[in-house]
Short mmCIF file of C-alpha atoms in Angstrom, two decimals:
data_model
loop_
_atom_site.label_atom_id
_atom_site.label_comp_id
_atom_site.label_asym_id
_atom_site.label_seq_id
_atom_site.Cartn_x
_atom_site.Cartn_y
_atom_site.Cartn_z
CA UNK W 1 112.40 78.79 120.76
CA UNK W 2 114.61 81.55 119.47
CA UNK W 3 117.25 78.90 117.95
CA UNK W 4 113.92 77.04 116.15
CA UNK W 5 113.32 80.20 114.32
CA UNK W 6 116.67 80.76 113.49
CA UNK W 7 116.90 77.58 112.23
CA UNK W 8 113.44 77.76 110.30
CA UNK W 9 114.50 81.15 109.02
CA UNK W 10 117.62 80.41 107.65
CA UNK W 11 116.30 76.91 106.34
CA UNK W 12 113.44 78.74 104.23
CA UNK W 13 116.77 81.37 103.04
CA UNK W 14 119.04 78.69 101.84
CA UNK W 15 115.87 76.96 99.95
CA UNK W 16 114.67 80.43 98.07
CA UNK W 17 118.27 81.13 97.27
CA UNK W 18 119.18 77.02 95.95
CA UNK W 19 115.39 77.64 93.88
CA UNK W 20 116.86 80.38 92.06
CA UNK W 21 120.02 79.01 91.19
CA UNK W 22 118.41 76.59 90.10
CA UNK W 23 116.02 78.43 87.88
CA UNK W 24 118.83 80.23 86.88
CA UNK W 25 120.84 77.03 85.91
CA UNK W 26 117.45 75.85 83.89
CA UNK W 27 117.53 79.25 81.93
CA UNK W 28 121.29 78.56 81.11
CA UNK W 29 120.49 75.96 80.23
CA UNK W 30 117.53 76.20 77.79
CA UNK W 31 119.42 79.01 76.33
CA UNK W 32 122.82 77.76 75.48
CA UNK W 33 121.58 74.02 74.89
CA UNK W 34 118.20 73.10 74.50
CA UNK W 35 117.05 76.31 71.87
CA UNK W 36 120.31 75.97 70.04
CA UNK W 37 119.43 72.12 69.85
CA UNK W 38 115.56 72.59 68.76
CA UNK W 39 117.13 75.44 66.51
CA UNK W 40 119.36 72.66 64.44
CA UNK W 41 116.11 70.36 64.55
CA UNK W 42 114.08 72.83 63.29
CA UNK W 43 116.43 73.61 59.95
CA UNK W 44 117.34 70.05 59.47
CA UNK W 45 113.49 69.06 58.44
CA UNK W 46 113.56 71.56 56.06
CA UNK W 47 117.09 70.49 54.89
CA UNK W 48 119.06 72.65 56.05
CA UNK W 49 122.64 71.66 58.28
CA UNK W 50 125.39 72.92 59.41
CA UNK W 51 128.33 72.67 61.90
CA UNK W 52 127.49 71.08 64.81
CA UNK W 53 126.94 73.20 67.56
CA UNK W 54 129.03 73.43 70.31
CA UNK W 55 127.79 74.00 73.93
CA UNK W 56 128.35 77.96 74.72
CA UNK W 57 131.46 78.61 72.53
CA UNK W 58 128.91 77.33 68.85
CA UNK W 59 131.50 77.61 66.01
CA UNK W 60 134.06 80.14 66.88
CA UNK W 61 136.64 78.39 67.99
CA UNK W 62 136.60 76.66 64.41
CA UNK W 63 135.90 79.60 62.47
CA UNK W 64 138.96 81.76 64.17
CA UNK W 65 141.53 78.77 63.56
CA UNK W 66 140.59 78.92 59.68
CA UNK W 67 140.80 82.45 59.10
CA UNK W 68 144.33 82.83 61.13
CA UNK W 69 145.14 79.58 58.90
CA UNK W 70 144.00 81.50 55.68
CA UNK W 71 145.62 84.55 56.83
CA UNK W 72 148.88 83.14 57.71
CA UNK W 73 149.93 82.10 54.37
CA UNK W 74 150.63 83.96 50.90
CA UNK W 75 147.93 84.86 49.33
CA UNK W 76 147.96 84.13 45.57
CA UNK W 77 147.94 86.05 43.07
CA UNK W 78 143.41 85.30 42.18
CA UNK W 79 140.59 87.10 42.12
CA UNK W 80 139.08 84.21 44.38
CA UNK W 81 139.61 85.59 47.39
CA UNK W 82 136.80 83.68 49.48
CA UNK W 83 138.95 80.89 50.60
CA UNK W 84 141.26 83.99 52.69
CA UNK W 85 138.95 86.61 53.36
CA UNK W 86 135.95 84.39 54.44
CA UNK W 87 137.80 80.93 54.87
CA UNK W 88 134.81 79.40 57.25
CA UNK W 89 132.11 79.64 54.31
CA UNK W 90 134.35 78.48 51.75
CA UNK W 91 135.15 75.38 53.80
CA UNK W 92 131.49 74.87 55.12
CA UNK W 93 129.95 75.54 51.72
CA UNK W 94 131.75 72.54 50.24
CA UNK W 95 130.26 70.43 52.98
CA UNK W 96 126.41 71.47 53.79
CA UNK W 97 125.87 73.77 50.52
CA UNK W 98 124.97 77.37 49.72
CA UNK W 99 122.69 77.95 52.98
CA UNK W 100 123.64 76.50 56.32
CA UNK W 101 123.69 77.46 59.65
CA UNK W 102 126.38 78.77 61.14
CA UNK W 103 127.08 79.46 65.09
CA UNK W 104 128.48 82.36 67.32
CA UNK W 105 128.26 81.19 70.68
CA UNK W 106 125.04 80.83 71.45
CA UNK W 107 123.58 82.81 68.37
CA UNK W 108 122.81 81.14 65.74
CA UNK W 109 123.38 82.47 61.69
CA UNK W 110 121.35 81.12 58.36
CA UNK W 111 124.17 82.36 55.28
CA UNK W 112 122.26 82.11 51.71
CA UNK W 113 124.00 83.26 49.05
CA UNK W 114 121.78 81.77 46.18
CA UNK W 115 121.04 85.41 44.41
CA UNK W 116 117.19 84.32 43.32
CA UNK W 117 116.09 83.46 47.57
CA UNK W 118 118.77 87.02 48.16
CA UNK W 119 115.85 88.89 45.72
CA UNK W 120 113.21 87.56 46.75
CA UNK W 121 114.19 88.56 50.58
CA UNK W 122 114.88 91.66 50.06
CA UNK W 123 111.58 92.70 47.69
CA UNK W 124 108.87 90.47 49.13
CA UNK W 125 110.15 90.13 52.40
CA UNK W 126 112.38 93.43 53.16
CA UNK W 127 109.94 94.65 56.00
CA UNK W 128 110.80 91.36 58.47
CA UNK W 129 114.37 92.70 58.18
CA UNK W 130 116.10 95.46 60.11
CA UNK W 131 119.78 96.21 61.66
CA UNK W 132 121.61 93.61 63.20
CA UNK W 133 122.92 94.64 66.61
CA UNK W 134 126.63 94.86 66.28
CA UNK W 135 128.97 93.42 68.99
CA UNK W 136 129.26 96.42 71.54
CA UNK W 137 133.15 97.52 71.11
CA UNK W 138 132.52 97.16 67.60
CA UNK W 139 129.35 99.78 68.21
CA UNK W 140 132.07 101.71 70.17
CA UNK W 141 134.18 102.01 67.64
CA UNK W 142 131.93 102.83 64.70
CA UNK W 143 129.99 104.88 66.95
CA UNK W 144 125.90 105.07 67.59
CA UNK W 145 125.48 106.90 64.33
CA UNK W 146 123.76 106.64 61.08
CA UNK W 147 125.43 102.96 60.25
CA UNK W 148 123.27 101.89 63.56
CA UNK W 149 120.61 104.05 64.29
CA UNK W 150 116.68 103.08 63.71
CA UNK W 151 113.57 103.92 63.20
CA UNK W 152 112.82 107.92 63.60
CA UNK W 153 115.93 109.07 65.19
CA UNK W 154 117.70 107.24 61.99
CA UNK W 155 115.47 109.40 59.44
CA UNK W 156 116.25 112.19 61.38
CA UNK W 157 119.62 112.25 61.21
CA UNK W 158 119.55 110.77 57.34
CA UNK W 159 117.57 113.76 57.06
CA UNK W 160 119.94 116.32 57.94
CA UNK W 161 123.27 114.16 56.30
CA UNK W 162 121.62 113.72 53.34
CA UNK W 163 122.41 117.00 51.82
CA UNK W 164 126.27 116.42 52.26
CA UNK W 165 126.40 113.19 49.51
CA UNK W 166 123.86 115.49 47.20
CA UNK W 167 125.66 115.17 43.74
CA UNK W 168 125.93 118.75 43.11
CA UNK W 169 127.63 118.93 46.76
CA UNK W 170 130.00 116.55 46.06
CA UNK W 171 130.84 117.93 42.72
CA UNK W 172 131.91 120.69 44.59
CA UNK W 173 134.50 118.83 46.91
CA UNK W 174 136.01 117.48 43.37
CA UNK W 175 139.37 120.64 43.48
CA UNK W 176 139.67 119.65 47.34
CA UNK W 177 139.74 115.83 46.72
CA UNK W 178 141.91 116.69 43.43
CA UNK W 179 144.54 118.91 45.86
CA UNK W 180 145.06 115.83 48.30
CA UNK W 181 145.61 113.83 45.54
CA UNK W 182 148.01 115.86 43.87
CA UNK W 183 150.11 116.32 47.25
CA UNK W 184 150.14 112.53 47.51
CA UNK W 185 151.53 112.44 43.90
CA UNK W 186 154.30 115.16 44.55
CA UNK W 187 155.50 113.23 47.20
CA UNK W 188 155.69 109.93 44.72
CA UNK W 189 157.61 111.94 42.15
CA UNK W 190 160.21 113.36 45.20
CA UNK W 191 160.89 109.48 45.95
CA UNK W 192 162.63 108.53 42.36
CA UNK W 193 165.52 108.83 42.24
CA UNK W 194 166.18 106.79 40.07
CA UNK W 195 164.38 104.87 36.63
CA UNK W 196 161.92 102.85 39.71
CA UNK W 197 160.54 103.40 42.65
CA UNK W 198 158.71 100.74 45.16
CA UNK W 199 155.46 102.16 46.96
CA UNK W 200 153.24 100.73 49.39
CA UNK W 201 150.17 102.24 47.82
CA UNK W 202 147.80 100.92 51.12
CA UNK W 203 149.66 103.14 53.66
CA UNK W 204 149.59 105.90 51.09
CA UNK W 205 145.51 105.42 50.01
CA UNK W 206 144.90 105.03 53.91
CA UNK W 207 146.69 108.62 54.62
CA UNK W 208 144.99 110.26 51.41
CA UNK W 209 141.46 108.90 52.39
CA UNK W 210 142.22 110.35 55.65
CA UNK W 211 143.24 113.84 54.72
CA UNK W 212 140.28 113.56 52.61
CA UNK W 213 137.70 112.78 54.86
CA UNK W 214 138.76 115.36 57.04
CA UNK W 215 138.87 118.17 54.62
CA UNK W 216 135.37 117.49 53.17
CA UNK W 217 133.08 115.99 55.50
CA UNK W 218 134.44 118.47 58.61
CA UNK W 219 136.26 120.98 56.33
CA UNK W 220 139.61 120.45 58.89
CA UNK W 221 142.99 119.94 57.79
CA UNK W 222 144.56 116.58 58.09
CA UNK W 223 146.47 117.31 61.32
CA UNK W 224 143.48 117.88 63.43
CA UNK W 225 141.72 114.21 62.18
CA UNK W 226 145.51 112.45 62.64
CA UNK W 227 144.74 111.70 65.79
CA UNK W 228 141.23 110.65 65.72
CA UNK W 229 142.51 108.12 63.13
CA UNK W 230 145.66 106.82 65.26
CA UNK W 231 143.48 106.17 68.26
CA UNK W 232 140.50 104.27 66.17
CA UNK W 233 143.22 102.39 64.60
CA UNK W 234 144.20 101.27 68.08
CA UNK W 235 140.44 100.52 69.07
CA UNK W 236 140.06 98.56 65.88
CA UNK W 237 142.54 95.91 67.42
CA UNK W 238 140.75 95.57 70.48
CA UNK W 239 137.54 95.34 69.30
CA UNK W 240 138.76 92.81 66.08
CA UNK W 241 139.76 90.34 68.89
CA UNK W 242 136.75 91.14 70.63
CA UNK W 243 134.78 89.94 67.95
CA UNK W 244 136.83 86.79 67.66
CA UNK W 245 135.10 85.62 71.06
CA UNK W 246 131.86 84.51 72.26
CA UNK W 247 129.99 87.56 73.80
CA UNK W 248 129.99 87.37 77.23
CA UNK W 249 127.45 89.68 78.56
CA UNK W 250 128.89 91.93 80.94
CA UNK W 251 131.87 91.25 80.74
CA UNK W 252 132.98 94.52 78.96
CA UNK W 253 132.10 96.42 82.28
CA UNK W 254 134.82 94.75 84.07
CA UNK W 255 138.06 96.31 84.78
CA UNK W 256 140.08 94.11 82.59
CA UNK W 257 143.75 95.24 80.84
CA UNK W 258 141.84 95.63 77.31
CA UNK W 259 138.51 96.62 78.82
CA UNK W 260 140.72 99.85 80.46
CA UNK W 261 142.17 100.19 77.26
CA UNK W 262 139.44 100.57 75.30
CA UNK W 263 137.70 103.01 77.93
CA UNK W 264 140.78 104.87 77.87
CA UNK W 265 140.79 105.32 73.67
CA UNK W 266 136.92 105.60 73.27
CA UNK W 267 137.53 108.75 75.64
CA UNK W 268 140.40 110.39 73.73
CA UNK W 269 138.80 109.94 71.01
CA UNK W 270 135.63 111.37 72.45
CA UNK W 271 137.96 114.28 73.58
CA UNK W 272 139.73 114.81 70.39
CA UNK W 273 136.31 115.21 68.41
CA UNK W 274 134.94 117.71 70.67
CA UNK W 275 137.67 119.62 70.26
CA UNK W 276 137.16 119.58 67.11
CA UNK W 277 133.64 120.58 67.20
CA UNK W 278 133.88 123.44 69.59
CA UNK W 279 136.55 124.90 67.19
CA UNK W 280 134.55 124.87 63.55
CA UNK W 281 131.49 125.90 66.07
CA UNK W 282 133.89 129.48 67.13
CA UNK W 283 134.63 129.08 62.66
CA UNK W 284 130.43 129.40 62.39
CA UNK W 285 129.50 131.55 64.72
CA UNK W 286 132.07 134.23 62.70
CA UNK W 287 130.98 133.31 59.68
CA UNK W 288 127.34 132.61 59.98
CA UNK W 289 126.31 132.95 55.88
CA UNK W 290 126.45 129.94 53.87
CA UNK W 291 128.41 131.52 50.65
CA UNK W 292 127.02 130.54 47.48
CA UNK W 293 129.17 127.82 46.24
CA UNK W 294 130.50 126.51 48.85
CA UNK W 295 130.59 122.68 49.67
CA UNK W 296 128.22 121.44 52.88
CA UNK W 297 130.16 119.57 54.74
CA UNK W 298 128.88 116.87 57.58
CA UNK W 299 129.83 118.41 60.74
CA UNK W 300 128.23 122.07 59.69
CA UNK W 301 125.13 120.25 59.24
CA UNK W 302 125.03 118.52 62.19
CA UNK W 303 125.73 121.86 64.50
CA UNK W 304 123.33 123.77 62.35
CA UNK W 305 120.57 121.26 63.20
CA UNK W 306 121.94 121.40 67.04
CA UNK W 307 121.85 125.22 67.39
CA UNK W 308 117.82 124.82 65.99
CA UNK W 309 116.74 122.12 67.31
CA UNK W 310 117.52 120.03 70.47
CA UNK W 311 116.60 116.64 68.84
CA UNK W 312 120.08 116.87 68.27
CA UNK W 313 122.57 117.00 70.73
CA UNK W 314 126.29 117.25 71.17
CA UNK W 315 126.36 113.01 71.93
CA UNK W 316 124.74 112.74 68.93
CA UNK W 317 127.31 114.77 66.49
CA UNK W 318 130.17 113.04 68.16
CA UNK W 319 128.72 109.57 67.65
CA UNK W 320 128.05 110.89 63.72
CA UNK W 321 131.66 111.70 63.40
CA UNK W 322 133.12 108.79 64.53
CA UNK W 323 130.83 106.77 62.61
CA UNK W 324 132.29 108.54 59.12
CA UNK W 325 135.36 108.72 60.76
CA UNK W 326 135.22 105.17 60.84
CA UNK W 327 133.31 103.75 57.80
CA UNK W 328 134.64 105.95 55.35
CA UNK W 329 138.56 105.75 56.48
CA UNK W 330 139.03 101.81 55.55
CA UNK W 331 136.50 101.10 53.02
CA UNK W 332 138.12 103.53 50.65
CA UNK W 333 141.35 103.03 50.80
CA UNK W 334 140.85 99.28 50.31
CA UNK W 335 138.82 99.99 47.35
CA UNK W 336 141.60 102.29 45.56
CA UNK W 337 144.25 99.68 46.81
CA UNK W 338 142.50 97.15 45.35
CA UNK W 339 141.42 99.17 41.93
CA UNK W 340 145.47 99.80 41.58
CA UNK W 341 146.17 95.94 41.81
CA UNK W 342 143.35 94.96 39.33
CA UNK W 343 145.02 97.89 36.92
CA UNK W 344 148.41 96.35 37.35
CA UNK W 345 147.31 93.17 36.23
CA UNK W 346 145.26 94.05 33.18
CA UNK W 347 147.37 97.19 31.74
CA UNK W 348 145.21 96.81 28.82
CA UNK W 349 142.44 98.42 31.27
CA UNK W 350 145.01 100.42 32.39
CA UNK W 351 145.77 101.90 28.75
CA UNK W 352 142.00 102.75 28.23
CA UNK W 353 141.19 103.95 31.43
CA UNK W 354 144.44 106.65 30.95
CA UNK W 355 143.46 107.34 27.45
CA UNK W 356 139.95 108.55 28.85
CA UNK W 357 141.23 110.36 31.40
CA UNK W 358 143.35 112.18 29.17
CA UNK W 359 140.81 112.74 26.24
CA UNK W 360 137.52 113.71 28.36
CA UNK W 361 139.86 115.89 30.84
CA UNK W 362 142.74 117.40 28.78
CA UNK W 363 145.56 118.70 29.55
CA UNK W 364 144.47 120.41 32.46
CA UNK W 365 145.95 119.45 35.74
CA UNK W 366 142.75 118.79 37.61
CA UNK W 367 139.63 117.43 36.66
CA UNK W 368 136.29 119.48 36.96
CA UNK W 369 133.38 118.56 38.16
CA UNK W 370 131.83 118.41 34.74
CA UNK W 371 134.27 115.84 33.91
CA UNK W 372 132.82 113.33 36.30
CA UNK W 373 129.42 112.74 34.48
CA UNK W 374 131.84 112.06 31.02
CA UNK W 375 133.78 109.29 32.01
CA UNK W 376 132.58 106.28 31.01
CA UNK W 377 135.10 103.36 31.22
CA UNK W 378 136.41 105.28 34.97
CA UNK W 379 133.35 104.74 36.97
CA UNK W 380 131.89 104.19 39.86
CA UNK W 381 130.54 100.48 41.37
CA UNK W 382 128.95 100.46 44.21
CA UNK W 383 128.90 97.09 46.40
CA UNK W 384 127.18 96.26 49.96
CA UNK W 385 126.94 93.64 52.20
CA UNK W 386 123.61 93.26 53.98
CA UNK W 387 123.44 91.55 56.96
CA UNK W 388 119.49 91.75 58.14
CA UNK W 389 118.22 90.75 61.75
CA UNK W 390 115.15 88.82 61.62
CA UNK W 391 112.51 91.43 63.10
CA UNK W 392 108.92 89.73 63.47
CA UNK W 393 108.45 86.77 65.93
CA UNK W 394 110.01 83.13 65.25
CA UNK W 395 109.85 79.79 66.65
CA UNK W 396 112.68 80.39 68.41
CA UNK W 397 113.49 83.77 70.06
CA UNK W 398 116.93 83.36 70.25
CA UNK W 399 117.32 83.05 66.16
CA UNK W 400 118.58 85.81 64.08
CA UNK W 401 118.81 85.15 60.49
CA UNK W 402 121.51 86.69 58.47
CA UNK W 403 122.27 87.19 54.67
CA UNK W 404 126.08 87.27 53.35
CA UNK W 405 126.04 89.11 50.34
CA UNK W 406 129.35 88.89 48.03
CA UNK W 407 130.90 91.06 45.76
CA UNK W 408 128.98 91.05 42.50
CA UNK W 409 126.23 88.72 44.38
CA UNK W 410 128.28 85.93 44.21
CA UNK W 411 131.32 85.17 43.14
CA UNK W 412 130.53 82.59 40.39
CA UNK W 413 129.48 85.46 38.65
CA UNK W 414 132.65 86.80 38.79
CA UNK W 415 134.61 84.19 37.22
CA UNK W 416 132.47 84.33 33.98
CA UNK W 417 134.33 86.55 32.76
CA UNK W 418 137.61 86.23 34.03
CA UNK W 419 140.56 86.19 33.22
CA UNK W 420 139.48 89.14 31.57
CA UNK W 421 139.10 92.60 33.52
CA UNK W 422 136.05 92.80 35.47
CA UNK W 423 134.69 95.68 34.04
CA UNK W 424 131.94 93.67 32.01
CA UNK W 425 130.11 92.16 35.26
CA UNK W 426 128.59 95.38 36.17
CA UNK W 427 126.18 95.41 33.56
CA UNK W 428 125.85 91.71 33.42
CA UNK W 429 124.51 91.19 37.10
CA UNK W 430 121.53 93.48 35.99
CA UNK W 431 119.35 90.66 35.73
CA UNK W 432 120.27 89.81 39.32
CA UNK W 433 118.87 93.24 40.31
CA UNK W 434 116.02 93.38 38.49
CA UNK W 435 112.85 93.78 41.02
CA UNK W 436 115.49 95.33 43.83
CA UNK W 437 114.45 98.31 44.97
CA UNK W 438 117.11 100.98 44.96
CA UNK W 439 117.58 102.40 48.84
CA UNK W 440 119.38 105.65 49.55
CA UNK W 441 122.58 105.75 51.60
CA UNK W 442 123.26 109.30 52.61
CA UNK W 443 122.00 110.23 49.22
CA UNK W 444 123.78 107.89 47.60
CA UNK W 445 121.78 104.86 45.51
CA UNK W 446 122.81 101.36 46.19
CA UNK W 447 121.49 98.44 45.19
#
């Protein structure tokens, strides 16, 4: 009698554990085949293709093997630089048009680039649309700041940031900005020795950005952000062949060579910034008065609002920091790079923009702040890319949709008026803009 129930009990075991593998299997199922299947259906009435999807891995192993393809060979010397820097939608454009579909594992992604559907999205249809989720190490490394954060916590910390990017602020930070640049230049003019000199003008943008960043939006030197910026670099490998692979959930919480690694560096670097913060918190509490005149920088903000309020915690200055850390190391010193290549080409440009300089400014050695608002051939473009995350309920849970938005919304655009200097298509993608409402970055207006 004993062995019967044994039996029975054991029998009635194995059968509750083989139903939920097989539920299980039926959810893996559904979710890596049969949505991604009635997602491709779905598009296809309306017109819509794309690559075919493949079962888990969707597009990436395709998409990785063009861009090391694109990146492996010279790149030429053309403003059209879609085919390297975005090789998979140059290639898949040709094929299925301006929108397709588009798959990351199991994730599927709807790229439109046509600039009248791009307006119309973001005017009449703007509140379906919020943050897309970013692969975890890249979250990591950007940190769980302003670039991520929603909702209320988001305007809270906008809230207290916003004051930092405040035009008469940043005037301000112009001698600081100017003294960084003028070390940089020192250095140039200690390297001739003779009639010409050869520069790598990326290493020397990336430390100048650096030294800048630190000095005005946490008012350190550049020593005590070196390091911050070393290990990031370092976490920016891992997490750049991280997002080369299909997502495996979990999978980062395994104890994995890389997964160490990265634990290891997203703690130094976790270290190194409160270090950091505990010393310019001793700096405020012996100098308490704001002085007339003086810049506000990020990271005084941020542990004034901590020492009032306890919305804001220590987690949540850290994650700030590494999030401008971050974001404002590599985007700028691309941008200058790429501003001194465009000047090289087109000296013409380069004449005007020198004769400007040297009317509106003078002979003086640095440029004040009331300089700024006088230059008119030397200014400022801003350019984002938007990539929204479908927010209100669709046929298909599983479907995010996301918008690739090129420089100068689209690069046929660009080429009308090459080969002259870009300059002109500022003005002349107005019409593009037209019904776009501005939004605030920091407190900074972007299209």
């Amino acid at each position: 009698m004993k062995e019967l129930f044994l039996y029975h009990y054991w029998l009635i075991k194995l059968l509750a554990i083989s139903f939920l593998a097989f539920v299980f299997l039926i959810k893996i199922v559904v979710l890596l085949w049969c949505t991604p299947r009635r997602i491709e259906h779905h598009f296809s009435k309306q017109g819509i293709r794309g690559p075919p999807y493949r079962f888990f891995i969707g597009n990436v192993k395709e998409i990785v093997e063009m861009m090391l393809k694109a990146s492996s060979q010279p790149m030429p010397f053309s403003h059209n630089i879609l085919p390297r820097v975005l090789s998979f939608y140059h290639h898949w454009k040709k094929i299925y048009g301006a929108t397709f579909l588009v798959w990351f594992g199991p994730t599927v992604r709807l790229t439109v680039s046509d600039p009248d559907l791009i307006r119309e999205i973001f005017t009449s249809k703007s509140e379906l649309y919020e943050k897309v989720e970013a692969h975890p190490l890249v979250k990591q490394l950007e940190g769980d700041g302003l670039l991520s954060l929603k909702g209320e916590k988001w305007a809270r910390h906008r809230k207290i940031i916003t004051p930092t990017f405040h035009m008469e602020n940043l005037k301000l930070l112009v001698p600081v900005v100017a003294k960084s640049a003028i070390d940089m230049v020192e250095k140039w003019s200690a390297m001739t020795n003779s009639d010409e000199v050869e520069i790598d003008v990326c290493e020397w943008f990336q430390t100048l950005t650096e030294d800048v960043i630190t000095r005005t939006v946490f008012g350190s030197s550049y020593e005590d952000g070196k390091a911050i910026f070393q290990l990031q670099a370092q976490q920016m490998v891992l997490a750049a062949v991280a997002f080369r692979r299909v997502l495996i959930p979990g999978y980062r919480f395994l104890p994995t060579k890389r997964n160490i690694n990265s634990w290891r560096l997203d703690k130094e670097i976790k270290k190194s910034l409160m270090k950091l913060i505990e010393r310019r918190k001793e700096k405020s509490s012996i100098n308490r008065t704001h002085q007339d005149g003086c810049p506000k920088d990020l990271l005084g903000l941020m542990i004034q609002a901590s020492n009032s309020s306890t919305d804001v915690t220590i987690h949540d200055i850290v994650e700030e920091c590494k999030s401008f850390f971050f974001a404002g190391q590599h985007t700028t010193s691309n941008l200058l790079t790429w501003t001194t290549v465009l000047l090289a080409m087109h000296p013409q440009w380069q004449a005007q923009a020198r004769e400007e300089v040297l009317r509106v400014c003078g002979s003086r050695d640095v440029p004040t702040k009331d300089d700024v608002a006088k230059l008119k051939t030397v200014k400022p473009a801003s350019l984002i890319a938007c990539f929204p995350r479908e927010k209100k309920k669709t046929p298909f849970p599983s479907l995010y949709c996301f918008l690739f938005l090129f420089c100068f919304f689209l690069f046929r655009f660009w080429f009308l008026f090459f080969p002259g200097f870009p300059y002109p298509a500022y003005s002349s993608c107005s019409s593009l803009a037209e019904g776009v409402e501005p939004v605030s970055c920091g407190g900074i207006s972007v299209i």
